[in-house]
mmCIF file of C-alpha atoms in Angstrom:
data_model
loop_
_atom_site.group_PDB
_atom_site.id
_atom_site.type_symbol
_atom_site.label_atom_id
_atom_site.label_comp_id
_atom_site.label_asym_id
_atom_site.label_seq_id
_atom_site.Cartn_x
_atom_site.Cartn_y
_atom_site.Cartn_z
ATOM 1 C CA GLU A 25 80.179 124.603 58.326
ATOM 2 C CA VAL A 26 79.134 127.950 57.754
ATOM 3 C CA GLN A 27 79.736 129.212 54.301
ATOM 4 C CA LEU A 28 78.491 131.075 51.454
ATOM 5 C CA VAL A 29 77.944 129.108 48.311
ATOM 6 C CA MET A 30 77.701 131.234 44.857
ATOM 7 C CA SER A 31 76.263 130.217 41.521
ATOM 8 C CA GLY A 32 74.906 131.749 38.157
ATOM 9 C CA GLY A 33 78.313 133.152 36.532
ATOM 10 C CA ASP A 34 78.546 132.482 32.648
ATOM 11 C CA LEU A 35 79.329 134.155 29.473
ATOM 12 C CA VAL A 36 76.907 136.292 28.132
ATOM 13 C CA GLN A 37 76.637 138.870 25.478
ATOM 14 C CA PRO A 38 76.711 142.620 25.912
ATOM 15 C CA GLY A 39 73.075 143.960 26.723
ATOM 16 C CA ARG A 40 71.911 140.570 28.206
ATOM 17 C CA SER A 41 70.941 139.836 31.934
ATOM 18 C CA LEU A 42 72.307 137.365 34.270
ATOM 19 C CA ARG A 43 71.267 136.361 37.716
ATOM 20 C CA LEU A 44 73.796 135.458 40.412
ATOM 21 C CA SER A 45 72.966 133.605 43.656
ATOM 22 C CA CYS A 46 74.388 133.533 47.061
ATOM 23 C CA ALA A 47 73.271 130.967 49.538
ATOM 24 C CA ALA A 48 73.784 130.569 53.051
ATOM 25 C CA SER A 49 74.883 127.227 54.270
ATOM 26 C CA GLY A 50 75.006 126.395 58.085
ATOM 27 C CA PHE A 51 73.379 129.619 58.936
ATOM 28 C CA THR A 52 70.427 132.024 58.067
ATOM 29 C CA PHE A 53 70.459 135.576 56.696
ATOM 30 C CA GLN A 54 69.287 137.547 59.794
ATOM 31 C CA THR A 55 71.450 140.304 60.687
ATOM 32 C CA HIS A 56 74.019 142.717 59.637
ATOM 33 C CA ALA A 57 74.648 143.079 55.924
ATOM 34 C CA VAL A 58 75.493 141.196 52.839
ATOM 35 C CA HIS A 59 77.604 142.793 50.249
ATOM 36 C CA TRP A 60 78.555 142.154 46.657
ATOM 37 C CA VAL A 61 82.102 142.913 45.521
ATOM 38 C CA ARG A 62 83.893 142.186 42.046
ATOM 39 C CA GLN A 63 87.209 141.764 40.811
ATOM 40 C CA ALA A 64 87.902 142.489 37.187
ATOM 41 C CA PRO A 65 90.836 140.308 35.495
ATOM 42 C CA GLY A 66 94.341 141.387 37.078
ATOM 43 C CA LYS A 67 92.649 144.069 39.248
ATOM 44 C CA GLY A 68 91.609 144.953 42.683
ATOM 45 C CA LEU A 69 88.208 144.638 44.750
ATOM 46 C CA GLU A 70 85.408 146.698 44.025
ATOM 47 C CA TRP A 71 82.466 147.262 46.082
ATOM 48 C CA ILE A 72 79.323 147.056 44.119
ATOM 49 C CA SER A 73 76.444 146.699 46.511
ATOM 50 C CA SER A 74 75.199 146.339 50.069
ATOM 51 C CA PHE A 75 72.074 144.925 51.373
ATOM 52 C CA MET A 76 71.160 145.414 55.098
ATOM 53 C CA LEU A 77 69.379 142.404 56.329
ATOM 54 C CA ASP A 78 67.699 144.081 59.014
ATOM 55 C CA ASN A 79 66.126 146.745 57.467
ATOM 56 C CA THR A 80 66.398 146.098 53.770
ATOM 57 C CA ASN A 81 68.426 149.187 53.173
ATOM 58 C CA VAL A 82 70.206 148.841 49.743
ATOM 59 C CA ALA A 83 73.116 150.903 48.129
ATOM 60 C CA TYR A 84 74.779 150.417 44.890
ATOM 61 C CA ALA A 85 77.904 151.786 43.227
ATOM 62 C CA ASP A 86 77.555 154.477 40.546
ATOM 63 C CA SER A 87 79.051 151.877 37.928
ATOM 64 C CA VAL A 88 75.990 149.754 38.515
ATOM 65 C CA LYS A 89 73.165 151.805 39.639
ATOM 66 C CA GLY A 90 69.898 151.240 37.595
ATOM 67 C CA ARG A 91 71.273 148.251 36.125
ATOM 68 C CA PHE A 92 72.060 145.819 39.007
ATOM 69 C CA ALA A 93 69.413 145.053 41.782
ATOM 70 C CA VAL A 94 69.775 142.877 44.946
ATOM 71 C CA SER A 95 66.862 140.568 46.074
ATOM 72 C CA ARG A 96 66.158 138.317 48.935
ATOM 73 C CA ASP A 97 64.186 134.779 49.421
ATOM 74 C CA ASN A 98 64.162 133.994 53.002
ATOM 75 C CA ALA A 99 62.815 130.321 52.416
ATOM 76 C CA ALA A 100 65.786 129.748 49.888
ATOM 77 C CA LYS A 101 68.425 131.338 52.453
ATOM 78 C CA SER A 102 69.540 133.110 49.338
ATOM 79 C CA LEU A 103 70.432 136.613 48.089
ATOM 80 C CA TYR A 104 70.567 137.431 44.184
ATOM 81 C CA LEU A 105 72.222 139.979 42.338
ATOM 82 C CA GLN A 106 70.140 140.603 38.944
ATOM 83 C CA MET A 107 72.463 142.101 36.471
ATOM 84 C CA ASN A 108 70.671 143.947 33.410
ATOM 85 C CA SER A 109 72.206 145.441 30.359
ATOM 86 C CA LEU A 110 75.486 143.890 31.067
ATOM 87 C CA ARG A 111 78.688 145.757 29.454
ATOM 88 C CA PRO A 112 82.090 143.967 28.722
ATOM 89 C CA GLU A 113 83.599 146.265 31.778
ATOM 90 C CA ASP A 114 81.231 144.207 33.833
ATOM 91 C CA THR A 115 83.460 141.265 33.313
ATOM 92 C CA ALA A 116 84.787 140.071 36.640
ATOM 93 C CA ILE A 117 84.862 137.525 39.451
ATOM 94 C CA TYR A 118 81.753 138.297 41.640
ATOM 95 C CA TYR A 119 81.770 137.805 45.345
ATOM 96 C CA CYS A 120 79.181 137.981 48.013
ATOM 97 C CA GLY A 121 80.154 138.543 51.611
ATOM 98 C CA LYS A 122 78.517 138.933 54.738
ATOM 99 C CA ASP A 123 79.405 140.896 57.918
ATOM 100 C CA ILE A 124 79.895 138.617 60.735
ATOM 101 C CA ASN A 125 80.184 141.641 63.143
ATOM 102 C CA PRO A 126 79.053 144.949 61.994
ATOM 103 C CA GLY A 127 81.491 146.327 59.138
ATOM 104 C CA ASP A 128 83.894 143.462 59.003
ATOM 105 C CA LEU A 129 82.939 141.475 55.813
ATOM 106 C CA GLY A 130 83.979 138.394 57.727
ATOM 107 C CA LEU A 131 82.662 135.622 55.407
ATOM 108 C CA TRP A 132 83.096 135.462 51.606
ATOM 109 C CA GLY A 133 81.614 133.178 48.933
ATOM 110 C CA GLN A 134 83.958 131.395 46.686
ATOM 111 C CA GLY A 135 83.272 133.791 43.635
ATOM 112 C CA THR A 136 81.650 133.516 40.464
ATOM 113 C CA LEU A 137 82.958 134.344 37.078
ATOM 114 C CA VAL A 138 80.940 136.628 34.650
ATOM 115 C CA THR A 139 82.120 137.022 31.194
ATOM 116 C CA VAL A 140 80.425 139.701 28.913
ATOM 117 C CA SER A 141 81.576 139.325 25.375
ATOM 118 C CA SER A 142 80.126 138.900 21.894
ATOM 119 C CA ASP B 162 82.612 158.708 49.747
ATOM 120 C CA VAL B 163 85.683 157.422 51.641
ATOM 121 C CA VAL B 164 88.880 156.888 49.653
ATOM 122 C CA LEU B 165 91.462 154.599 51.009
ATOM 123 C CA THR B 166 95.122 154.951 49.880
ATOM 124 C CA GLN B 167 97.602 152.103 50.400
ATOM 125 C CA SER B 168 101.443 152.196 50.175
ATOM 126 C CA PRO B 169 103.359 150.492 48.928
ATOM 127 C CA LEU B 170 101.515 149.023 46.092
ATOM 128 C CA SER B 171 104.500 146.237 45.626
ATOM 129 C CA LEU B 172 106.308 144.843 48.588
ATOM 130 C CA PRO B 173 109.114 142.280 47.893
ATOM 131 C CA VAL B 174 110.322 140.867 51.233
ATOM 132 C CA THR B 175 113.072 138.393 52.288
ATOM 133 C CA LEU B 176 111.692 135.180 54.290
ATOM 134 C CA GLY B 177 111.661 136.020 57.857
ATOM 135 C CA GLN B 178 111.783 139.728 57.330
ATOM 136 C CA PRO B 179 109.110 141.973 58.544
ATOM 137 C CA ALA B 180 106.689 143.874 56.423
ATOM 138 C CA SER B 181 104.451 146.791 57.033
ATOM 139 C CA ILE B 182 101.889 148.165 54.748
ATOM 140 C CA SER B 183 100.078 151.555 55.343
ATOM 141 C CA CYS B 184 96.366 152.659 54.595
ATOM 142 C CA ARG B 185 95.389 156.287 54.895
ATOM 143 C CA SER B 186 91.701 157.295 54.760
ATOM 144 C CA SER B 187 90.323 160.281 53.097
ATOM 145 C CA GLN B 188 88.155 160.878 56.270
ATOM 146 C CA SER B 189 87.766 159.778 59.800
ATOM 147 C CA LEU B 190 86.647 156.264 60.219
ATOM 148 C CA LEU B 191 85.280 156.756 63.727
ATOM 149 C CA SER B 192 81.974 155.398 64.089
ATOM 150 C CA GLY B 193 79.173 157.066 65.930
ATOM 151 C CA ASP B 194 79.190 153.900 68.404
ATOM 152 C CA GLY B 195 82.911 154.538 69.025
ATOM 153 C CA ASN B 196 84.418 151.759 66.687
ATOM 154 C CA ILE B 197 86.620 152.048 63.941
ATOM 155 C CA TYR B 198 85.651 149.746 61.329
ATOM 156 C CA LEU B 199 89.009 149.218 59.537
ATOM 157 C CA ASN B 200 89.640 145.581 58.316
ATOM 158 C CA TRP B 201 92.628 144.098 56.348
ATOM 159 C CA PHE B 202 92.194 141.216 54.048
ATOM 160 C CA GLN B 203 94.670 138.726 52.552
ATOM 161 C CA GLN B 204 93.853 137.364 49.141
ATOM 162 C CA ARG B 205 96.029 134.466 48.011
ATOM 163 C CA PRO B 206 96.407 133.636 44.174
ATOM 164 C CA GLY B 207 93.280 131.990 42.979
ATOM 165 C CA GLN B 208 91.380 132.488 46.293
ATOM 166 C CA SER B 209 88.617 134.429 47.853
ATOM 167 C CA PRO B 210 89.728 137.416 50.352
ATOM 168 C CA ARG B 211 90.320 136.313 53.816
ATOM 169 C CA LEU B 212 89.650 138.629 56.811
ATOM 170 C CA LEU B 213 92.962 138.892 58.819
ATOM 171 C CA ILE B 214 92.140 142.019 61.104
ATOM 172 C CA TYR B 215 89.107 143.746 61.912
ATOM 173 C CA LYS B 216 88.333 146.825 63.902
ATOM 174 C CA VAL B 217 91.939 148.039 63.395
ATOM 175 C CA SER B 218 93.721 145.643 65.415
ATOM 176 C CA ASP B 219 91.686 142.420 66.290
ATOM 177 C CA ARG B 220 92.810 139.127 64.660
ATOM 178 C CA ASP B 221 90.059 136.917 63.144
ATOM 179 C CA SER B 222 89.837 133.245 64.402
ATOM 180 C CA GLY B 223 92.876 131.171 63.151
ATOM 181 C CA VAL B 224 94.981 134.146 61.991
ATOM 182 C CA PRO B 225 98.740 133.793 63.172
ATOM 183 C CA ASP B 226 99.855 136.325 65.656
ATOM 184 C CA ARG B 227 102.508 137.493 63.303
ATOM 185 C CA PHE B 228 100.032 139.630 61.847
ATOM 186 C CA SER B 229 99.001 142.717 63.747
ATOM 187 C CA GLY B 230 97.101 145.913 62.958
ATOM 188 C CA SER B 231 97.278 149.263 64.401
ATOM 189 C CA GLY B 232 96.353 152.761 63.869
ATOM 190 C CA SER B 233 93.831 155.420 64.675
ATOM 191 C CA GLY B 234 91.718 158.362 62.857
ATOM 192 C CA THR B 235 92.682 158.186 59.346
ATOM 193 C CA ASP B 236 96.339 156.355 59.398
ATOM 194 C CA PHE B 237 96.382 152.446 59.720
ATOM 195 C CA THR B 238 99.165 150.160 59.322
ATOM 196 C CA LEU B 239 99.309 146.078 58.952
ATOM 197 C CA LYS B 240 102.501 144.369 60.089
ATOM 198 C CA ILE B 241 103.962 141.179 59.501
ATOM 199 C CA SER B 242 106.557 140.230 62.293
ATOM 200 C CA GLY B 243 108.294 137.659 59.995
ATOM 201 C CA VAL B 244 107.119 136.904 56.476
ATOM 202 C CA GLU B 245 106.443 133.298 55.501
ATOM 203 C CA ALA B 246 106.009 131.667 52.148
ATOM 204 C CA GLU B 247 102.399 131.275 52.688
ATOM 205 C CA ASP B 248 102.235 135.049 52.976
ATOM 206 C CA VAL B 249 102.361 135.675 49.444
ATOM 207 C CA GLY B 250 99.560 137.488 47.850
ATOM 208 C CA VAL B 251 97.614 140.722 47.860
ATOM 209 C CA TYR B 252 96.678 142.592 50.967
ATOM 210 C CA TYR B 253 93.671 145.025 51.142
ATOM 211 C CA CYS B 254 92.299 147.379 53.679
ATOM 212 C CA MET B 255 88.698 148.037 53.739
ATOM 213 C CA GLN B 256 86.721 150.540 55.819
ATOM 214 C CA GLY B 257 83.191 149.299 57.031
ATOM 215 C CA THR B 258 82.240 152.663 58.991
ATOM 216 C CA HIS B 259 80.692 154.570 56.287
ATOM 217 C CA TRP B 260 78.451 153.325 53.346
ATOM 218 C CA PRO B 261 79.545 152.534 50.613
ATOM 219 C CA TYR B 262 82.260 150.262 51.954
ATOM 220 C CA ALA B 263 85.704 150.999 50.350
ATOM 221 C CA PHE B 264 88.738 149.047 49.750
ATOM 222 C CA GLY B 265 92.298 150.114 49.259
ATOM 223 C CA GLN B 266 94.160 149.328 45.861
ATOM 224 C CA GLY B 267 95.844 146.418 47.157
ATOM 225 C CA THR B 268 99.397 145.573 48.095
ATOM 226 C CA LYS B 269 101.083 142.714 46.370
ATOM 227 C CA LEU B 270 103.391 140.796 48.773
ATOM 228 C CA GLU B 271 106.190 138.673 47.253
ATOM 229 C CA ILE B 272 109.279 136.951 48.486
ATOM 230 C CA LYS B 273 112.560 138.468 47.378
#
């Protein structure tokens, strides 16, 4: 079965760091793009980053630019979201998603909860 | 950046009745390759979003045919021909034509 398996969510104090993982199961990361989307409690979906698998272009939302970074490990069939200088407003369920066809975000991970609180 | 505006934000519907959600874009979503990457997602309570419709009107695999999408340029619509209990959740439009991708605010569908 083709799926994205996420891990890494946790309760962390403000100012600390956390790394989320998004692993491919049943396929490999080769084409199109992988995206990170978050959902604060009771709120809508917020796009935060896109990573183009074909050419490694990457984009970040202003709300996370300079604090979050995406990286890739081909051997582990995984992408990572490194989150630094975390703030209470970063508290959310984080999803990774992949384009199955260009622009469709057709495959989603199960989500992982990040709570930033002292 | 593209801004997507959905309406209504809340949609109470009687079982079996049709439902319609509008999504308006702040700019054209026509891509250089001639496609319009406007998608619709369903998010049931406690679940990840699920792709229903891509490229305005193409249903994803396994999506019931009571769901349909239409539109062009900057105005798009998701229609449910007859709402069933399992359709309860929040519906989002999303554009994948321009980076960064963008989502609408979401429309909460509930049974009246």
